[in-house]
Structure formats: structure tokens, C-alpha cells
Coordinates of C-alpha atoms in Angstrom, one line a residue:
M1 CA -15.7 33.6 26.0
D2 CA -17.4 33.2 29.4
I3 CA -16.4 31.1 32.3
M4 CA -19.3 29.2 34.0
N5 CA -20.0 26.3 36.3
I6 CA -22.4 23.9 34.5
S7 CA -24.1 20.8 35.8
L8 CA -23.0 17.5 34.2
G9 CA -26.6 16.8 33.1
E10 CA -26.5 19.9 30.8
L11 CA -23.3 18.7 29.1
A12 CA -22.9 16.3 26.1
I13 CA -19.9 15.3 24.0
A14 CA -19.8 17.3 20.8
K15 CA -19.5 15.5 17.5
T16 CA -16.6 17.8 16.6
N17 CA -14.7 16.4 19.6
V18 CA -11.9 14.1 18.7
R19 CA -12.9 11.8 21.6
Y20 CA -16.6 11.5 20.4
S21 CA -16.4 7.7 20.6
T22 CA -13.8 7.4 23.4
K23 CA -13.4 3.9 25.1
K24 CA -13.0 3.6 28.8
S25 CA -9.4 2.4 28.3
D26 CA -8.6 5.9 26.9
Y27 CA -9.6 7.8 30.1
A28 CA -9.0 5.1 32.8
D29 CA -5.8 6.9 33.8
L30 CA -7.8 10.0 34.8
I31 CA -10.3 8.3 37.1
P32 CA -8.2 8.2 40.3
S33 CA -7.2 11.9 40.2
V34 CA -10.7 13.1 39.2
R35 CA -12.3 11.0 41.9
E36 CA -9.9 12.5 44.5
R37 CA -9.6 16.1 43.4
G38 CA -12.3 16.8 40.8
I39 CA -11.7 18.7 37.5
L40 CA -8.7 21.0 37.8
Q41 CA -8.8 22.3 34.2
S42 CA -12.0 23.8 32.6
L43 CA -13.8 22.1 29.8
L44 CA -14.2 24.0 26.5
V45 CA -17.9 24.0 25.6
R46 CA -20.4 25.8 23.5
K47 CA -24.2 26.3 23.6
N48 CA -26.2 23.7 21.9
G49 CA -30.0 24.0 22.2
K50 CA -31.0 23.8 25.9
G51 CA -27.6 22.5 27.0
Y52 CA -23.9 22.6 26.1
E53 CA -21.6 20.4 24.1
V54 CA -18.0 19.6 25.1
V55 CA -15.6 20.7 22.4
A56 CA -12.3 20.0 24.2
G57 CA -11.9 18.0 27.4
G58 CA -13.7 14.9 26.2
R59 CA -11.6 12.5 28.4
R60 CA -12.4 14.6 31.5
Y61 CA -16.1 14.6 30.6
M62 CA -16.2 10.9 30.1
T63 CA -14.4 10.4 33.4
L64 CA -17.0 12.4 35.2
K65 CA -19.8 10.4 33.5
F66 CA -18.2 7.2 34.7
L67 CA -17.9 8.5 38.2
E68 CA -21.6 9.6 38.1
S69 CA -22.5 6.1 37.0
E70 CA -20.8 4.8 40.1
G71 CA -23.0 7.0 42.2
Q72 CA -20.5 9.6 43.1
E73 CA -22.1 13.1 43.8
L74 CA -20.5 15.7 41.6
E75 CA -20.2 19.4 41.7
P76 CA -21.0 21.6 38.7
V77 CA -18.2 21.5 36.1
P78 CA -16.0 24.5 35.4
C79 CA -16.4 25.4 31.7
I80 CA -15.2 28.0 29.2
V81 CA -18.1 28.8 26.8
M82 CA -17.2 29.4 23.2
K83 CA -19.1 31.5 20.7
K84 CA -21.8 29.7 18.9
G85 CA -21.3 28.3 15.4
D86 CA -17.5 28.2 15.1
D87 CA -17.3 24.6 14.0
A88 CA -13.8 24.7 12.6
A89 CA -12.4 26.4 15.6
A90 CA -14.1 23.8 17.8
I91 CA -12.5 21.0 15.9
E92 CA -9.1 22.6 16.0
A93 CA -9.4 23.2 19.8
S94 CA -10.3 19.5 20.4
L95 CA -7.5 18.1 18.2
I96 CA -4.8 20.5 19.6
E97 CA -5.7 19.5 23.1
N98 CA -5.7 15.8 22.4
V99 CA -2.6 15.8 20.3
A100 CA -0.8 17.4 23.2
R101 CA -2.1 14.8 25.7
R102 CA -2.5 11.6 23.8
P103 CA -1.1 10.5 20.3
M104 CA -3.9 10.3 17.7
D105 CA -3.9 7.5 15.2
E106 CA -4.4 7.8 11.5
M107 CA -8.1 7.3 11.5
A108 CA -8.7 9.9 14.3
E109 CA -6.6 12.5 12.4
Y110 CA -8.4 11.7 9.2
E111 CA -11.8 12.3 10.8
V112 CA -10.8 15.6 12.3
F113 CA -8.9 16.9 9.2
N114 CA -11.8 15.9 7.0
R115 CA -14.2 17.8 9.2
L116 CA -12.0 20.9 9.1
L117 CA -11.8 20.6 5.3
K118 CA -15.6 20.5 5.1
E119 CA -15.7 23.6 7.3
G120 CA -13.7 25.5 4.8
R121 CA -10.1 25.1 6.1
S122 CA -7.5 24.7 3.4
I123 CA -4.9 21.9 3.5
E124 CA -2.2 24.5 4.1
A125 CA -4.1 26.0 7.0
I126 CA -4.7 22.6 8.6
A127 CA -1.0 21.8 8.3
N128 CA 0.0 25.1 9.9
T129 CA -2.5 24.8 12.7
F130 CA -1.2 21.4 13.9
G131 CA 2.4 21.8 13.0
V132 CA 2.5 19.0 10.4
T133 CA 3.4 19.0 6.7
E134 CA 0.9 19.3 4.0
I135 CA 1.7 15.9 2.7
T136 CA 0.8 14.4 6.1
V137 CA -2.6 16.1 5.9
K138 CA -3.1 14.8 2.4
R139 CA -2.1 11.3 3.4
R140 CA -4.6 11.3 6.2
L141 CA -7.3 12.6 3.9
A142 CA -6.6 9.8 1.4
I143 CA -8.3 7.5 3.9
A144 CA -11.6 8.9 2.5
N145 CA -11.0 6.6 -0.5
L146 CA -11.1 3.5 1.6
L147 CA -14.1 1.2 1.8
P148 CA -16.0 1.5 5.1
K149 CA -15.3 -2.1 6.0
I150 CA -11.5 -1.5 5.7
R151 CA -11.8 1.5 8.0
Q152 CA -13.7 -0.7 10.5
L153 CA -10.9 -3.3 10.3
Y154 CA -8.4 -0.6 11.4
T155 CA -10.7 0.8 14.1
S156 CA -11.1 -2.7 15.6
E157 CA -7.3 -3.2 15.4
K158 CA -7.5 -6.1 12.9
I159 CA -5.0 -4.3 10.6
D160 CA -2.3 -1.9 11.5
G161 CA -1.5 1.6 10.3
E162 CA 1.0 0.5 7.7
S163 CA -1.6 -1.7 6.0
L164 CA -4.1 1.1 6.2
R165 CA -1.7 3.5 4.5
A166 CA -0.9 0.9 1.8
L167 CA -4.6 0.4 1.1
T168 CA -5.0 4.1 0.3
L169 CA -3.0 3.3 -2.9
A170 CA -5.6 0.7 -3.9
S171 CA -8.4 1.2 -6.4
K172 CA -11.9 0.3 -5.2
Q173 CA -11.7 -3.1 -7.0
Q174 CA -8.3 -3.8 -5.4
Q175 CA -9.8 -3.0 -2.0
K176 CA -12.6 -5.5 -2.7
D177 CA -10.2 -8.1 -3.9
W178 CA -8.1 -7.7 -0.7
L179 CA -11.1 -7.8 1.5
A180 CA -12.2 -11.1 -0.1
L181 CA -8.7 -12.5 0.7
F182 CA -8.9 -11.2 4.3
E183 CA -12.3 -12.7 4.9
D184 CA -11.4 -16.1 3.3
E185 CA -10.1 -18.5 6.0
E186 CA -8.3 -20.5 3.3
Q187 CA -6.4 -17.5 1.9
H188 CA -3.8 -15.2 3.3
A189 CA -4.3 -11.5 2.9
P190 CA -0.9 -9.6 2.6
T191 CA -0.3 -6.8 5.1
G192 CA 2.3 -4.1 5.6
Q193 CA 5.1 -4.0 3.0
A194 CA 3.8 -7.2 1.5
L195 CA 0.5 -5.6 0.9
K196 CA 2.1 -2.7 -0.9
R197 CA 4.0 -5.1 -3.1
W198 CA 0.7 -7.0 -3.8
L199 CA -0.9 -3.8 -4.8
L200 CA 1.8 -2.5 -7.1
G201 CA 3.5 -5.6 -8.3
G202 CA 0.8 -7.4 -10.3
E203 CA 1.1 -7.4 -14.1
N204 CA -1.9 -9.6 -14.9
I205 CA -5.0 -7.8 -16.1
P206 CA -8.2 -9.6 -15.1
T207 CA -10.9 -9.9 -17.8
N208 CA -13.6 -8.5 -15.5
V209 CA -12.2 -5.0 -15.8
A210 CA -12.8 -4.8 -19.6
L211 CA -15.3 -2.3 -20.8
F212 CA -15.4 -3.9 -24.2
D213 CA -17.0 -7.1 -25.4
L214 CA -14.5 -10.0 -24.9
T215 CA -15.3 -11.3 -28.3
D216 CA -13.5 -8.3 -29.7
Y217 CA -10.3 -9.4 -28.1
K218 CA -8.3 -11.6 -30.4
G219 CA -5.5 -12.6 -28.0
E220 CA -5.2 -15.5 -25.6
I221 CA -7.1 -15.5 -22.3
I222 CA -5.4 -17.3 -19.4
S223 CA -7.5 -19.0 -16.7
D224 CA -6.5 -20.0 -13.2
L225 CA -6.5 -23.6 -12.0
F226 CA -10.3 -23.6 -11.3
G227 CA -11.3 -21.4 -14.2
E228 CA -12.8 -18.9 -11.8
E229 CA -10.5 -16.0 -12.8
Q230 CA -9.3 -15.1 -16.3
Y231 CA -6.5 -12.8 -17.4
F232 CA -5.5 -11.2 -20.7
A233 CA -2.3 -12.7 -22.0
N234 CA -1.7 -9.8 -24.4
P235 CA -1.7 -6.5 -22.5
D236 CA -1.1 -4.4 -25.6
S237 CA -4.3 -5.7 -27.3
F238 CA -6.2 -5.2 -24.1
W239 CA -5.1 -1.6 -23.7
A240 CA -5.9 -0.7 -27.3
L241 CA -9.5 -1.9 -26.9
Q242 CA -9.9 -0.6 -23.3
M243 CA -8.8 3.0 -24.2
V244 CA -11.2 3.0 -27.2
S245 CA -13.9 2.0 -24.8
V246 CA -12.9 4.8 -22.4
E247 CA -13.1 7.3 -25.2
T248 CA -16.6 6.0 -26.0
L249 CA -17.5 6.3 -22.3
K250 CA -16.2 9.9 -22.3
K251 CA -18.4 10.7 -25.4
S252 CA -21.5 9.3 -23.7
F253 CA -21.0 11.8 -20.8
L254 CA -20.5 14.7 -23.2
D255 CA -23.7 13.6 -25.1
D256 CA -25.4 13.7 -21.7
H257 CA -24.6 17.5 -21.6
W258 CA -21.6 17.4 -19.1
T259 CA -19.6 20.4 -20.1
K260 CA -16.2 18.7 -19.4
V261 CA -15.1 15.1 -19.1
E262 CA -11.4 14.5 -18.1
V263 CA -9.6 11.2 -18.5
L264 CA -6.7 11.1 -16.1
E265 CA -3.3 9.7 -17.1
R266 CA -3.1 6.0 -16.6
G267 CA -2.3 5.1 -13.0
K268 CA -3.1 8.6 -11.7
R269 CA -5.6 8.6 -8.8
F270 CA -8.6 10.8 -8.2
Y271 CA -8.7 12.2 -4.7
E272 CA -12.1 13.5 -3.5
W273 CA -10.6 15.7 -0.9
E274 CA -8.8 17.8 -3.6
H275 CA -12.2 18.5 -5.3
E276 CA -15.6 19.8 -4.4
A277 CA -18.9 18.1 -5.4
T278 CA -20.4 20.4 -8.1
A279 CA -23.7 19.8 -10.0
K280 CA -23.7 19.4 -13.7
K281 CA -25.6 22.6 -14.3
K282 CA -22.9 24.5 -12.3
G283 CA -20.1 23.2 -14.4
G284 CA -19.3 20.0 -12.6
T285 CA -16.7 17.8 -14.3
V286 CA -16.6 14.1 -14.9
F287 CA -13.2 12.5 -14.0
I288 CA -12.4 9.1 -15.4
T289 CA -9.5 7.1 -13.9
V290 CA -7.8 4.1 -15.4
S291 CA -5.6 2.0 -13.0
E292 CA -2.5 0.1 -14.0
R293 CA -4.6 -3.0 -13.8
G294 CA -7.1 -1.6 -16.3
E295 CA -9.8 -0.8 -13.9
V296 CA -12.0 2.2 -14.9
E297 CA -13.7 4.4 -12.3
V298 CA -16.0 7.3 -12.9
H299 CA -16.2 10.3 -10.6
K300 CA -19.2 12.5 -11.6
G301 CA -19.8 16.1 -10.6
Y302 CA -16.6 17.6 -9.2
L303 CA -14.4 20.6 -9.6
N304 CA -10.9 21.0 -8.2
R305 CA -10.8 23.4 -5.3
A306 CA -9.0 26.2 -7.2
E307 CA -11.6 26.1 -10.0
A308 CA -14.5 26.0 -7.4
R309 CA -13.1 29.1 -5.7
K310 CA -12.7 30.9 -9.0
R311 CA -16.4 30.2 -9.8
E312 CA -17.4 31.5 -6.4
R313 CA -15.6 34.7 -7.0
Q314 CA -17.2 35.0 -10.4
E315 CA -20.7 34.5 -8.9
Q316 CA -20.0 37.1 -6.3
G317 CA -18.9 39.6 -8.9
E318 CA -15.2 39.8 -7.8
P319 CA -12.7 40.8 -10.5
A320 CA -11.0 37.9 -12.2
A321 CA -7.4 37.2 -11.4
A322 CA -4.9 38.5 -14.0
K323 CA -4.1 36.0 -16.7
P324 CA -0.6 34.5 -16.5
A325 CA 1.9 35.6 -19.0
K326 CA 1.8 33.7 -22.3
A327 CA 4.4 31.0 -22.5
E328 CA 7.4 31.8 -24.7
L329 CA 7.0 28.6 -26.8
T330 CA 3.8 27.1 -28.1
A331 CA 3.2 23.4 -27.3
P332 CA 4.2 22.2 -30.8
M333 CA 7.4 24.4 -30.7
Q334 CA 8.2 23.0 -27.2
N335 CA 7.9 19.5 -28.7
Y336 CA 10.1 20.4 -31.6
V337 CA 12.9 21.7 -29.3
E338 CA 12.7 18.7 -27.0
L339 CA 12.8 16.0 -29.7
H340 CA 15.8 17.7 -31.5
R341 CA 17.6 17.9 -28.1
L342 CA 16.9 14.3 -27.4
A343 CA 18.4 13.2 -30.7
A344 CA 21.7 14.8 -29.7
I345 CA 21.5 13.4 -26.2
R346 CA 20.8 9.8 -27.3
L347 CA 23.7 9.8 -29.7
E348 CA 26.2 11.2 -27.1
L349 CA 24.9 8.7 -24.4
L350 CA 26.3 5.9 -26.6
N351 CA 29.8 7.3 -25.9
H352 CA 29.3 7.2 -22.1
P353 CA 28.2 3.7 -21.0
Q354 CA 29.2 4.4 -17.4
I355 CA 26.9 7.4 -17.3
A356 CA 24.2 5.5 -19.0
L357 CA 24.5 2.7 -16.4
R358 CA 23.9 5.2 -13.6
L359 CA 20.9 6.8 -15.4
A360 CA 19.5 3.3 -16.1
L361 CA 19.8 2.4 -12.4
A362 CA 18.0 5.5 -11.3
H363 CA 15.2 4.6 -13.7
I364 CA 15.0 1.1 -12.4
I365 CA 14.6 2.3 -8.8
A366 CA 12.3 5.3 -9.3
G367 CA 10.5 4.4 -12.6
S368 CA 9.1 6.8 -15.1
H369 CA 6.3 6.9 -17.7
L370 CA 8.5 4.7 -19.8
W371 CA 10.1 2.5 -17.2
R372 CA 8.1 0.2 -14.8
V373 CA 10.3 -2.4 -13.1
M374 CA 8.5 -3.9 -10.1
P375 CA 10.1 -5.8 -7.2
E376 CA 9.2 -9.5 -6.8
P377 CA 6.1 -9.5 -4.5
Q378 CA 7.1 -12.7 -2.8
R379 CA 3.4 -13.6 -2.1
A380 CA 3.1 -16.4 0.4
A381 CA 0.2 -18.7 -0.1
K382 CA -0.1 -19.2 3.7
P383 CA 1.0 -17.2 6.7
E384 CA 3.3 -20.0 7.9
I385 CA 5.1 -19.9 4.5
G386 CA 5.7 -16.2 4.9
A387 CA 7.0 -16.7 8.4
S388 CA 9.3 -19.5 7.3
V389 CA 10.8 -17.4 4.4
A390 CA 11.2 -14.4 6.8
A391 CA 13.3 -16.6 9.1
N392 CA 15.5 -18.0 6.3
P393 CA 19.2 -17.0 7.0
A394 CA 19.5 -15.9 3.4
T395 CA 16.5 -13.5 3.9
L396 CA 18.0 -12.1 7.1
A397 CA 21.4 -11.5 5.5
F398 CA 19.9 -10.0 2.4
N399 CA 17.9 -7.5 4.4
E400 CA 21.0 -6.4 6.4
R401 CA 23.0 -5.8 3.2
R402 CA 20.0 -4.1 1.6
K403 CA 19.9 -1.5 4.4
E404 CA 23.5 -0.7 3.9
L405 CA 23.0 -0.3 0.1
I406 CA 19.8 1.8 0.4
S407 CA 21.8 4.2 2.7
L408 CA 24.5 4.3 0.1
A409 CA 22.0 5.5 -2.5
G410 CA 21.1 8.4 -0.2
L411 CA 17.7 6.9 0.6
D412 CA 15.9 6.3 3.9
E413 CA 16.5 2.7 5.2
S414 CA 12.9 2.5 6.4
R415 CA 11.6 2.4 2.8
G416 CA 12.1 -1.4 2.9
E417 CA 13.0 -1.9 -0.7
L418 CA 15.4 -0.2 -3.1
V419 CA 13.1 -0.5 -6.1
R420 CA 10.0 1.5 -5.5
P421 CA 8.9 3.1 -8.8
N422 CA 6.6 6.1 -8.6
G423 CA 7.3 7.7 -12.0
D424 CA 8.7 10.9 -10.4
D425 CA 11.1 12.6 -12.8
C426 CA 12.6 14.6 -9.9
T427 CA 13.4 11.4 -8.0
V428 CA 15.1 9.8 -11.0
T429 CA 17.2 12.9 -11.5
R430 CA 18.2 13.1 -7.8
L431 CA 19.2 9.5 -7.8
F432 CA 21.2 10.0 -11.1
A433 CA 23.1 12.9 -9.5
C434 CA 23.9 10.7 -6.4
F435 CA 25.1 7.8 -8.6
L436 CA 27.4 10.1 -10.6
K437 CA 29.3 10.6 -7.3
L438 CA 29.8 6.9 -6.6
G439 CA 32.5 4.6 -7.9
D440 CA 31.8 1.8 -10.4
D441 CA 32.0 -0.8 -7.7
D442 CA 29.3 0.8 -5.6
V443 CA 27.0 1.4 -8.6
L444 CA 27.4 -2.2 -9.5
R445 CA 26.5 -3.3 -6.0
L446 CA 23.3 -1.2 -6.2
L447 CA 22.5 -2.6 -9.6
A448 CA 22.9 -6.1 -8.1
L449 CA 20.5 -5.3 -5.3
A450 CA 18.0 -3.8 -7.8
M451 CA 18.3 -7.0 -9.9
A452 CA 17.9 -9.2 -6.9
E453 CA 14.7 -7.4 -5.8
T454 CA 13.2 -7.7 -9.2
L455 CA 14.1 -11.3 -10.0
S456 CA 11.0 -13.3 -10.5
S457 CA 10.4 -16.2 -8.2
G458 CA 10.4 -19.7 -9.7
S459 CA 11.4 -18.4 -13.2
A460 CA 13.9 -19.8 -15.7
A461 CA 15.9 -16.6 -15.2
S462 CA 16.2 -17.1 -11.5
E463 CA 17.3 -20.7 -11.9
A464 CA 19.9 -19.6 -14.5
A465 CA 21.1 -16.8 -12.1
A466 CA 21.5 -19.5 -9.4
M467 CA 23.5 -21.8 -11.6
T468 CA 25.8 -19.1 -12.9
T469 CA 26.5 -17.4 -9.6
G470 CA 26.9 -20.6 -7.5
A471 CA 24.0 -19.9 -5.1
T472 CA 23.5 -22.4 -2.3
L473 CA 20.9 -23.0 0.4
N474 CA 23.5 -24.6 2.8
D475 CA 22.4 -22.4 5.7
W476 CA 18.7 -23.3 5.3
R477 CA 17.3 -26.1 7.4
P478 CA 14.0 -28.0 7.0
D479 CA 11.4 -26.6 9.4
Q480 CA 7.9 -27.8 10.5
T481 CA 6.3 -25.8 7.7
F482 CA 8.3 -27.8 5.2
L483 CA 7.1 -31.1 6.7
D484 CA 3.5 -29.9 7.0
L485 CA 3.4 -29.0 3.3
L486 CA 4.8 -32.2 2.0
G487 CA 2.1 -34.0 0.1
G488 CA 1.8 -37.5 -1.4
K489 CA 2.9 -40.6 0.4
D490 CA 5.3 -41.6 -2.4
V491 CA 7.1 -38.2 -2.0
V492 CA 7.3 -38.6 1.8
T493 CA 8.7 -42.2 1.4
A494 CA 11.3 -41.0 -1.1
I495 CA 12.4 -38.2 1.2
L496 CA 12.7 -40.7 4.1
S497 CA 14.9 -42.9 1.9
D498 CA 17.0 -39.8 1.1
I499 CA 17.6 -38.6 4.6
A500 CA 17.8 -42.1 6.3
S501 CA 18.3 -45.0 3.9
P502 CA 16.3 -47.1 1.4
A503 CA 16.0 -49.8 4.1
I504 CA 14.5 -47.5 6.6
A505 CA 12.1 -46.2 4.0
E506 CA 11.1 -49.8 3.1
A507 CA 10.5 -50.7 6.8
N508 CA 8.1 -47.7 7.2
K509 CA 6.5 -48.0 3.8
S510 CA 3.2 -49.3 5.3
E511 CA 3.0 -46.5 7.8
T512 CA 1.0 -43.3 7.3
A513 CA 2.6 -40.2 5.8
K514 CA 2.2 -38.6 9.3
V515 CA 4.3 -41.4 10.9
Q516 CA 6.9 -41.2 8.2
K517 CA 7.2 -37.4 8.6
A518 CA 7.7 -38.0 12.3
V519 CA 10.6 -40.3 11.5
I520 CA 12.1 -37.7 9.1
K521 CA 11.9 -35.1 11.9
D522 CA 13.7 -37.6 14.3
Y523 CA 16.6 -37.7 11.8
L524 CA 16.6 -33.9 11.5
D525 CA 16.7 -33.4 15.2
G526 CA 18.7 -36.5 16.2
T527 CA 15.9 -37.7 18.6
N528 CA 14.4 -41.1 19.5
G529 CA 17.7 -42.9 18.9
R530 CA 18.0 -41.6 15.3
Q531 CA 21.4 -40.3 14.1
Q532 CA 21.1 -36.6 13.4
H533 CA 21.5 -35.5 9.8
A534 CA 21.8 -31.8 10.5
D535 CA 23.4 -30.9 7.1
W536 CA 20.8 -32.8 5.0
L537 CA 19.2 -30.8 2.2
P538 CA 16.2 -32.0 0.2
S539 CA 16.8 -32.2 -3.5
Y540 CA 14.3 -29.4 -4.0
F541 CA 16.8 -27.0 -2.3
Q542 CA 19.9 -28.1 -4.3
F543 CA 21.1 -26.4 -7.4
P544 CA 20.0 -27.7 -9.8
A545 CA 16.9 -29.0 -8.1
K546 CA 15.8 -32.6 -8.6
A547 CA 12.4 -34.2 -8.2
Y548 CA 11.8 -37.3 -6.0
T549 CA 9.2 -38.9 -8.4
D550 CA 8.6 -38.9 -12.1
R551 CA 5.2 -37.3 -11.8
G552 CA 6.5 -33.9 -13.0
G553 CA 5.1 -30.5 -12.2
L554 CA 8.1 -29.3 -10.2
G555 CA 8.6 -25.8 -11.8
V556 CA 12.2 -25.1 -10.7
V557 CA 13.3 -28.4 -12.3
E558 CA 11.3 -27.8 -15.6
H559 CA 12.5 -24.2 -15.9
W560 CA 16.1 -25.1 -15.6
N561 CA 15.8 -28.1 -18.0
S562 CA 14.3 -25.8 -20.6
V563 CA 17.3 -23.4 -20.7
Q564 CA 20.3 -25.3 -19.3
D565 CA 21.7 -26.0 -22.8
M566 CA 22.3 -22.3 -23.2
F567 CA 24.5 -22.1 -20.1
I568 CA 26.3 -25.4 -19.6
P569 CA 29.0 -24.7 -22.2
A570 CA 29.8 -21.4 -20.5
M571 CA 29.9 -22.9 -17.0

């Protein structure tokens, strides 16, 4: 490397530089010192055509450009000149410098890690260079799967890092669905943890994901209120038809002379950064993914990086790596052994219900290819509803107790929820080992939390749970959102009669619903001469719930009415 003084006019920011698109706010703190004392630390540059490009020192370079625009006369800039063509080293130099000086966000790290990957660096090498774990590098590279518009939302600070990370779990169709919600002023797009629940919690399979002709499906199709969206009521029938169609799709690629077509296990994602684009004639593979919502995506012309390196060695005439030793058991023999062992294990498990309880709890929390228990997504139709529920004393108390119990399970409190199924057998086993060390009372407390998280909102089961446990909403108080959402003047009049008196309701009967709501609020707050009814609960929030009119349609009432005969004798 050479040390030179180079005029500012000969310098330009390099595309490999992390600060390639730096905003003034990112270098404003340097302006006073550079204006007063100039550049004290050399820029790292390399030759590019007739000039030089800045590899590291982008903030200092942008500061100098700003001062030049103000008319300040500048001396030639001290620079260290790198060897030509070392792109990967240039990117590393830029990122290392900037990580040391200013925290990088997810998008900036993704862009740099992705450039290094394209320059031939392995994930392990990138992780070692920057002192992070390989999983951190992989998580940043997963941003490549996001739609450009979602990346723009993050760059413009319209969504946060937690939401960005959650969206890396989404299929392309889920990303499009979420974007439609985000861009619709009448809808509320979930973010953060709520977004993750939204992505992973849905069971309904939309008809638009079907590869087959809908006339072949013999089950019921459910439509939404407006008939704009339809869902399969019988998932088993859907999956039988969908997987036949996937096999037909696979065959069409084989008929088109692709040497290999791989259908990934349902729910498994395809990550481009783990593969290299490879033409059909060079042995490229077609990967077909099937999401839990039934969406099918095709990724044509890829090889995993290990296979790509193997082909490169073969083309260069390098000797093939030694074949691994042959497994002791054939696949059928392995299956034979496993099934016979399972027969004995299942029989003995019947004699140990306490152990079975702990193993079941581990499966509920972590999931497996046979277990898929999802937490209630608690989707709020409007942002103000979400804010209201978040402020509910019961929500706050539940979250505090949940932190304690998550810690009891040996898990990180920051995970947010106890139940987060990922199908990882190692996680199930680790939790099982932890629960074997806990007493029955603690295991039952964890089971209660898992059940509470997975109890479906507005269901007959949740109403039955309330009635059998003695749940109350005595700490809840009507807020402005409650009043704003009340619809129907007959309902508002009935509520006014309930909180005040039938005479007050009759006296205000001719008033608008808005005026009547104002009177209700006076009674809630004890203002404008009204006697405060601080402990009043609308009948909707009592157990069992009651309606104010005979119009019907109140789900929590109808659900309980449909099952109450099963419980009343036992209560």
C-alpha cells in the first residue's frame, strides 16, 4: 500500500463502501472538527480509472464534500492506496471501520455481507472477520428474500428492525398480503411480535394458492363477509389435491430436461444465499417450496454451495473427496429398528403420566413435525383496539407472570411468548429435560401458560374456560375506544339506561348517538354534575356476557349458549 495526498476532485465514494448512500445526519458530528483541523486519519482508497474511490472513510469524505460546497478551500487529502481489484478486502475494510465507529442497522449489514458473499467469502469467514455468529450472518442474508418495497419501508424508517426480521419468515405471497394491509388506510398491518403471530398463526388456506382446478375439491369453501376472499374448510382434502399437483409440477420440469427437481419438506424455506445460480446445462436444480399456507414457489437453476464447489473441483480436474463410510444400517433397517423401539416406548409411557405430561408440554411449546400448536394471534382490527388491549390491567399482569414462567422454563424472557413452535427436535428434548427437574406444581403452571397463550379468542372453549375458572373483568374500565366503537343508536340508548337509569335514557332518546355517548362518558368520569359510576361494567364484559338488544350476532353470547348445558350441572 502507498500513502499519497490526493485532491478531493480525484476522489469518489466506492460502491463497496458501507456509507455509499450516507445522509448528512450521519456525518454532521464530524463537520466542526474537520472544519477546524482537517482530516487527521487517512482515507483508505484504491485506483479506479483516472481517479480513486474511497473504500473506508466515507463519513470523512462526505464531510469534506460538504465543506467544499460551502466554499471552504481544502488541502489534498491524505490517503492510503490499496491494491487494485481486491473487492472483498475493500468491503471488509469499510465495514470494520464503520462498525467500530457507528452501529450498522440490519439493512446495511445485509448489503455488505451480501457483497462479500458474492465476492466469494464463505458465511464462516464473514462471521469470523466481523466477530459475529454464523446465525447472525445468515439472518442478515435472509433479507434478500424480502420484496424491494419492504426493504424501502425499513430504509425510510416506516417499519422497525423487529418487523423486518419477522418478514424474513414470510413467503412472497404473505409479504404481498402484508403490504396490501400496510398500504390500506382502512386496515391495520401488524408489526413486531404481532406480525410474527400473524405470519405463523393462521390456519386458513386461501383458495388462490391452489394449483388444482377448484372443481376437483369436494369440500366446503368459506367466503368472507364480502365474498372477496375464500378459504378451504377441509385442509386434508386441500393438501391431498395440492401435493398431487406439486408432483405433476415436478414431472413437468423433469420432462423439460432438468436433471434434478427437489420438493422441500412442507414449511421449509429456500434461501438463495445458501445456493448459487446454475444453468440447466450445468446441472442446476429446481427447488419447489410449499408453505404451511399451501403456497407453492419455484426456484429454478440453483445448486447448494457445497455441490457448486464440488462441480468446480471436478471441472478443474481436482481429485474427488473420499466417500464417507457406508452407514451401518440401511434406511429400511433403520426404520425397522425405530418402529419397534417406539412400540415399547409408547406402551411404557402409559405407565408414567407425569413424564408424559412434561413431554407433551415440551411439544406444545416447541412443536414437531406432528405437533403444531399456535398461540392466539390477537389480531386487532384497528390500531386503537390493539393499544386498548395492551393497556388492559389483565394484559399487563399476564405479561409479568409470563416473564417469570418463561424464565422458569430456562428460556430467554425476550422471546415474548412461551409457545413458539419451530419443529426443532433438539429444542423439544432440551425442554423435556428441563421439565423433568421441575415439580408438578411448576409444570402445571407452565401448562396453564401454554394453554392461556393458545386459547382461541371469542370461542366457545374460551367462554367455557371463563365460566369454569371464575374469570372477571373487574379491573377493566371503559375507555374512549370502547365508546368510539359502539354502533347503533338502540345499543347506545340501552347502555345509557344501564349506566344511568331508564329515565335518563328516555330523556335523551331523541339526541344523537354522539350526544348520548357524551352523557355516558360523564357518568364514567363523574363530570358535568353526573354521579360517577366508576365500577360499572357493560354486560359485554360480564361472565356470562349479555346482549343489549335482541338483534343477535354477539358471538361471546351465542358461543356460551351453545355449550352451557354441558357445564352448568358441574358448576
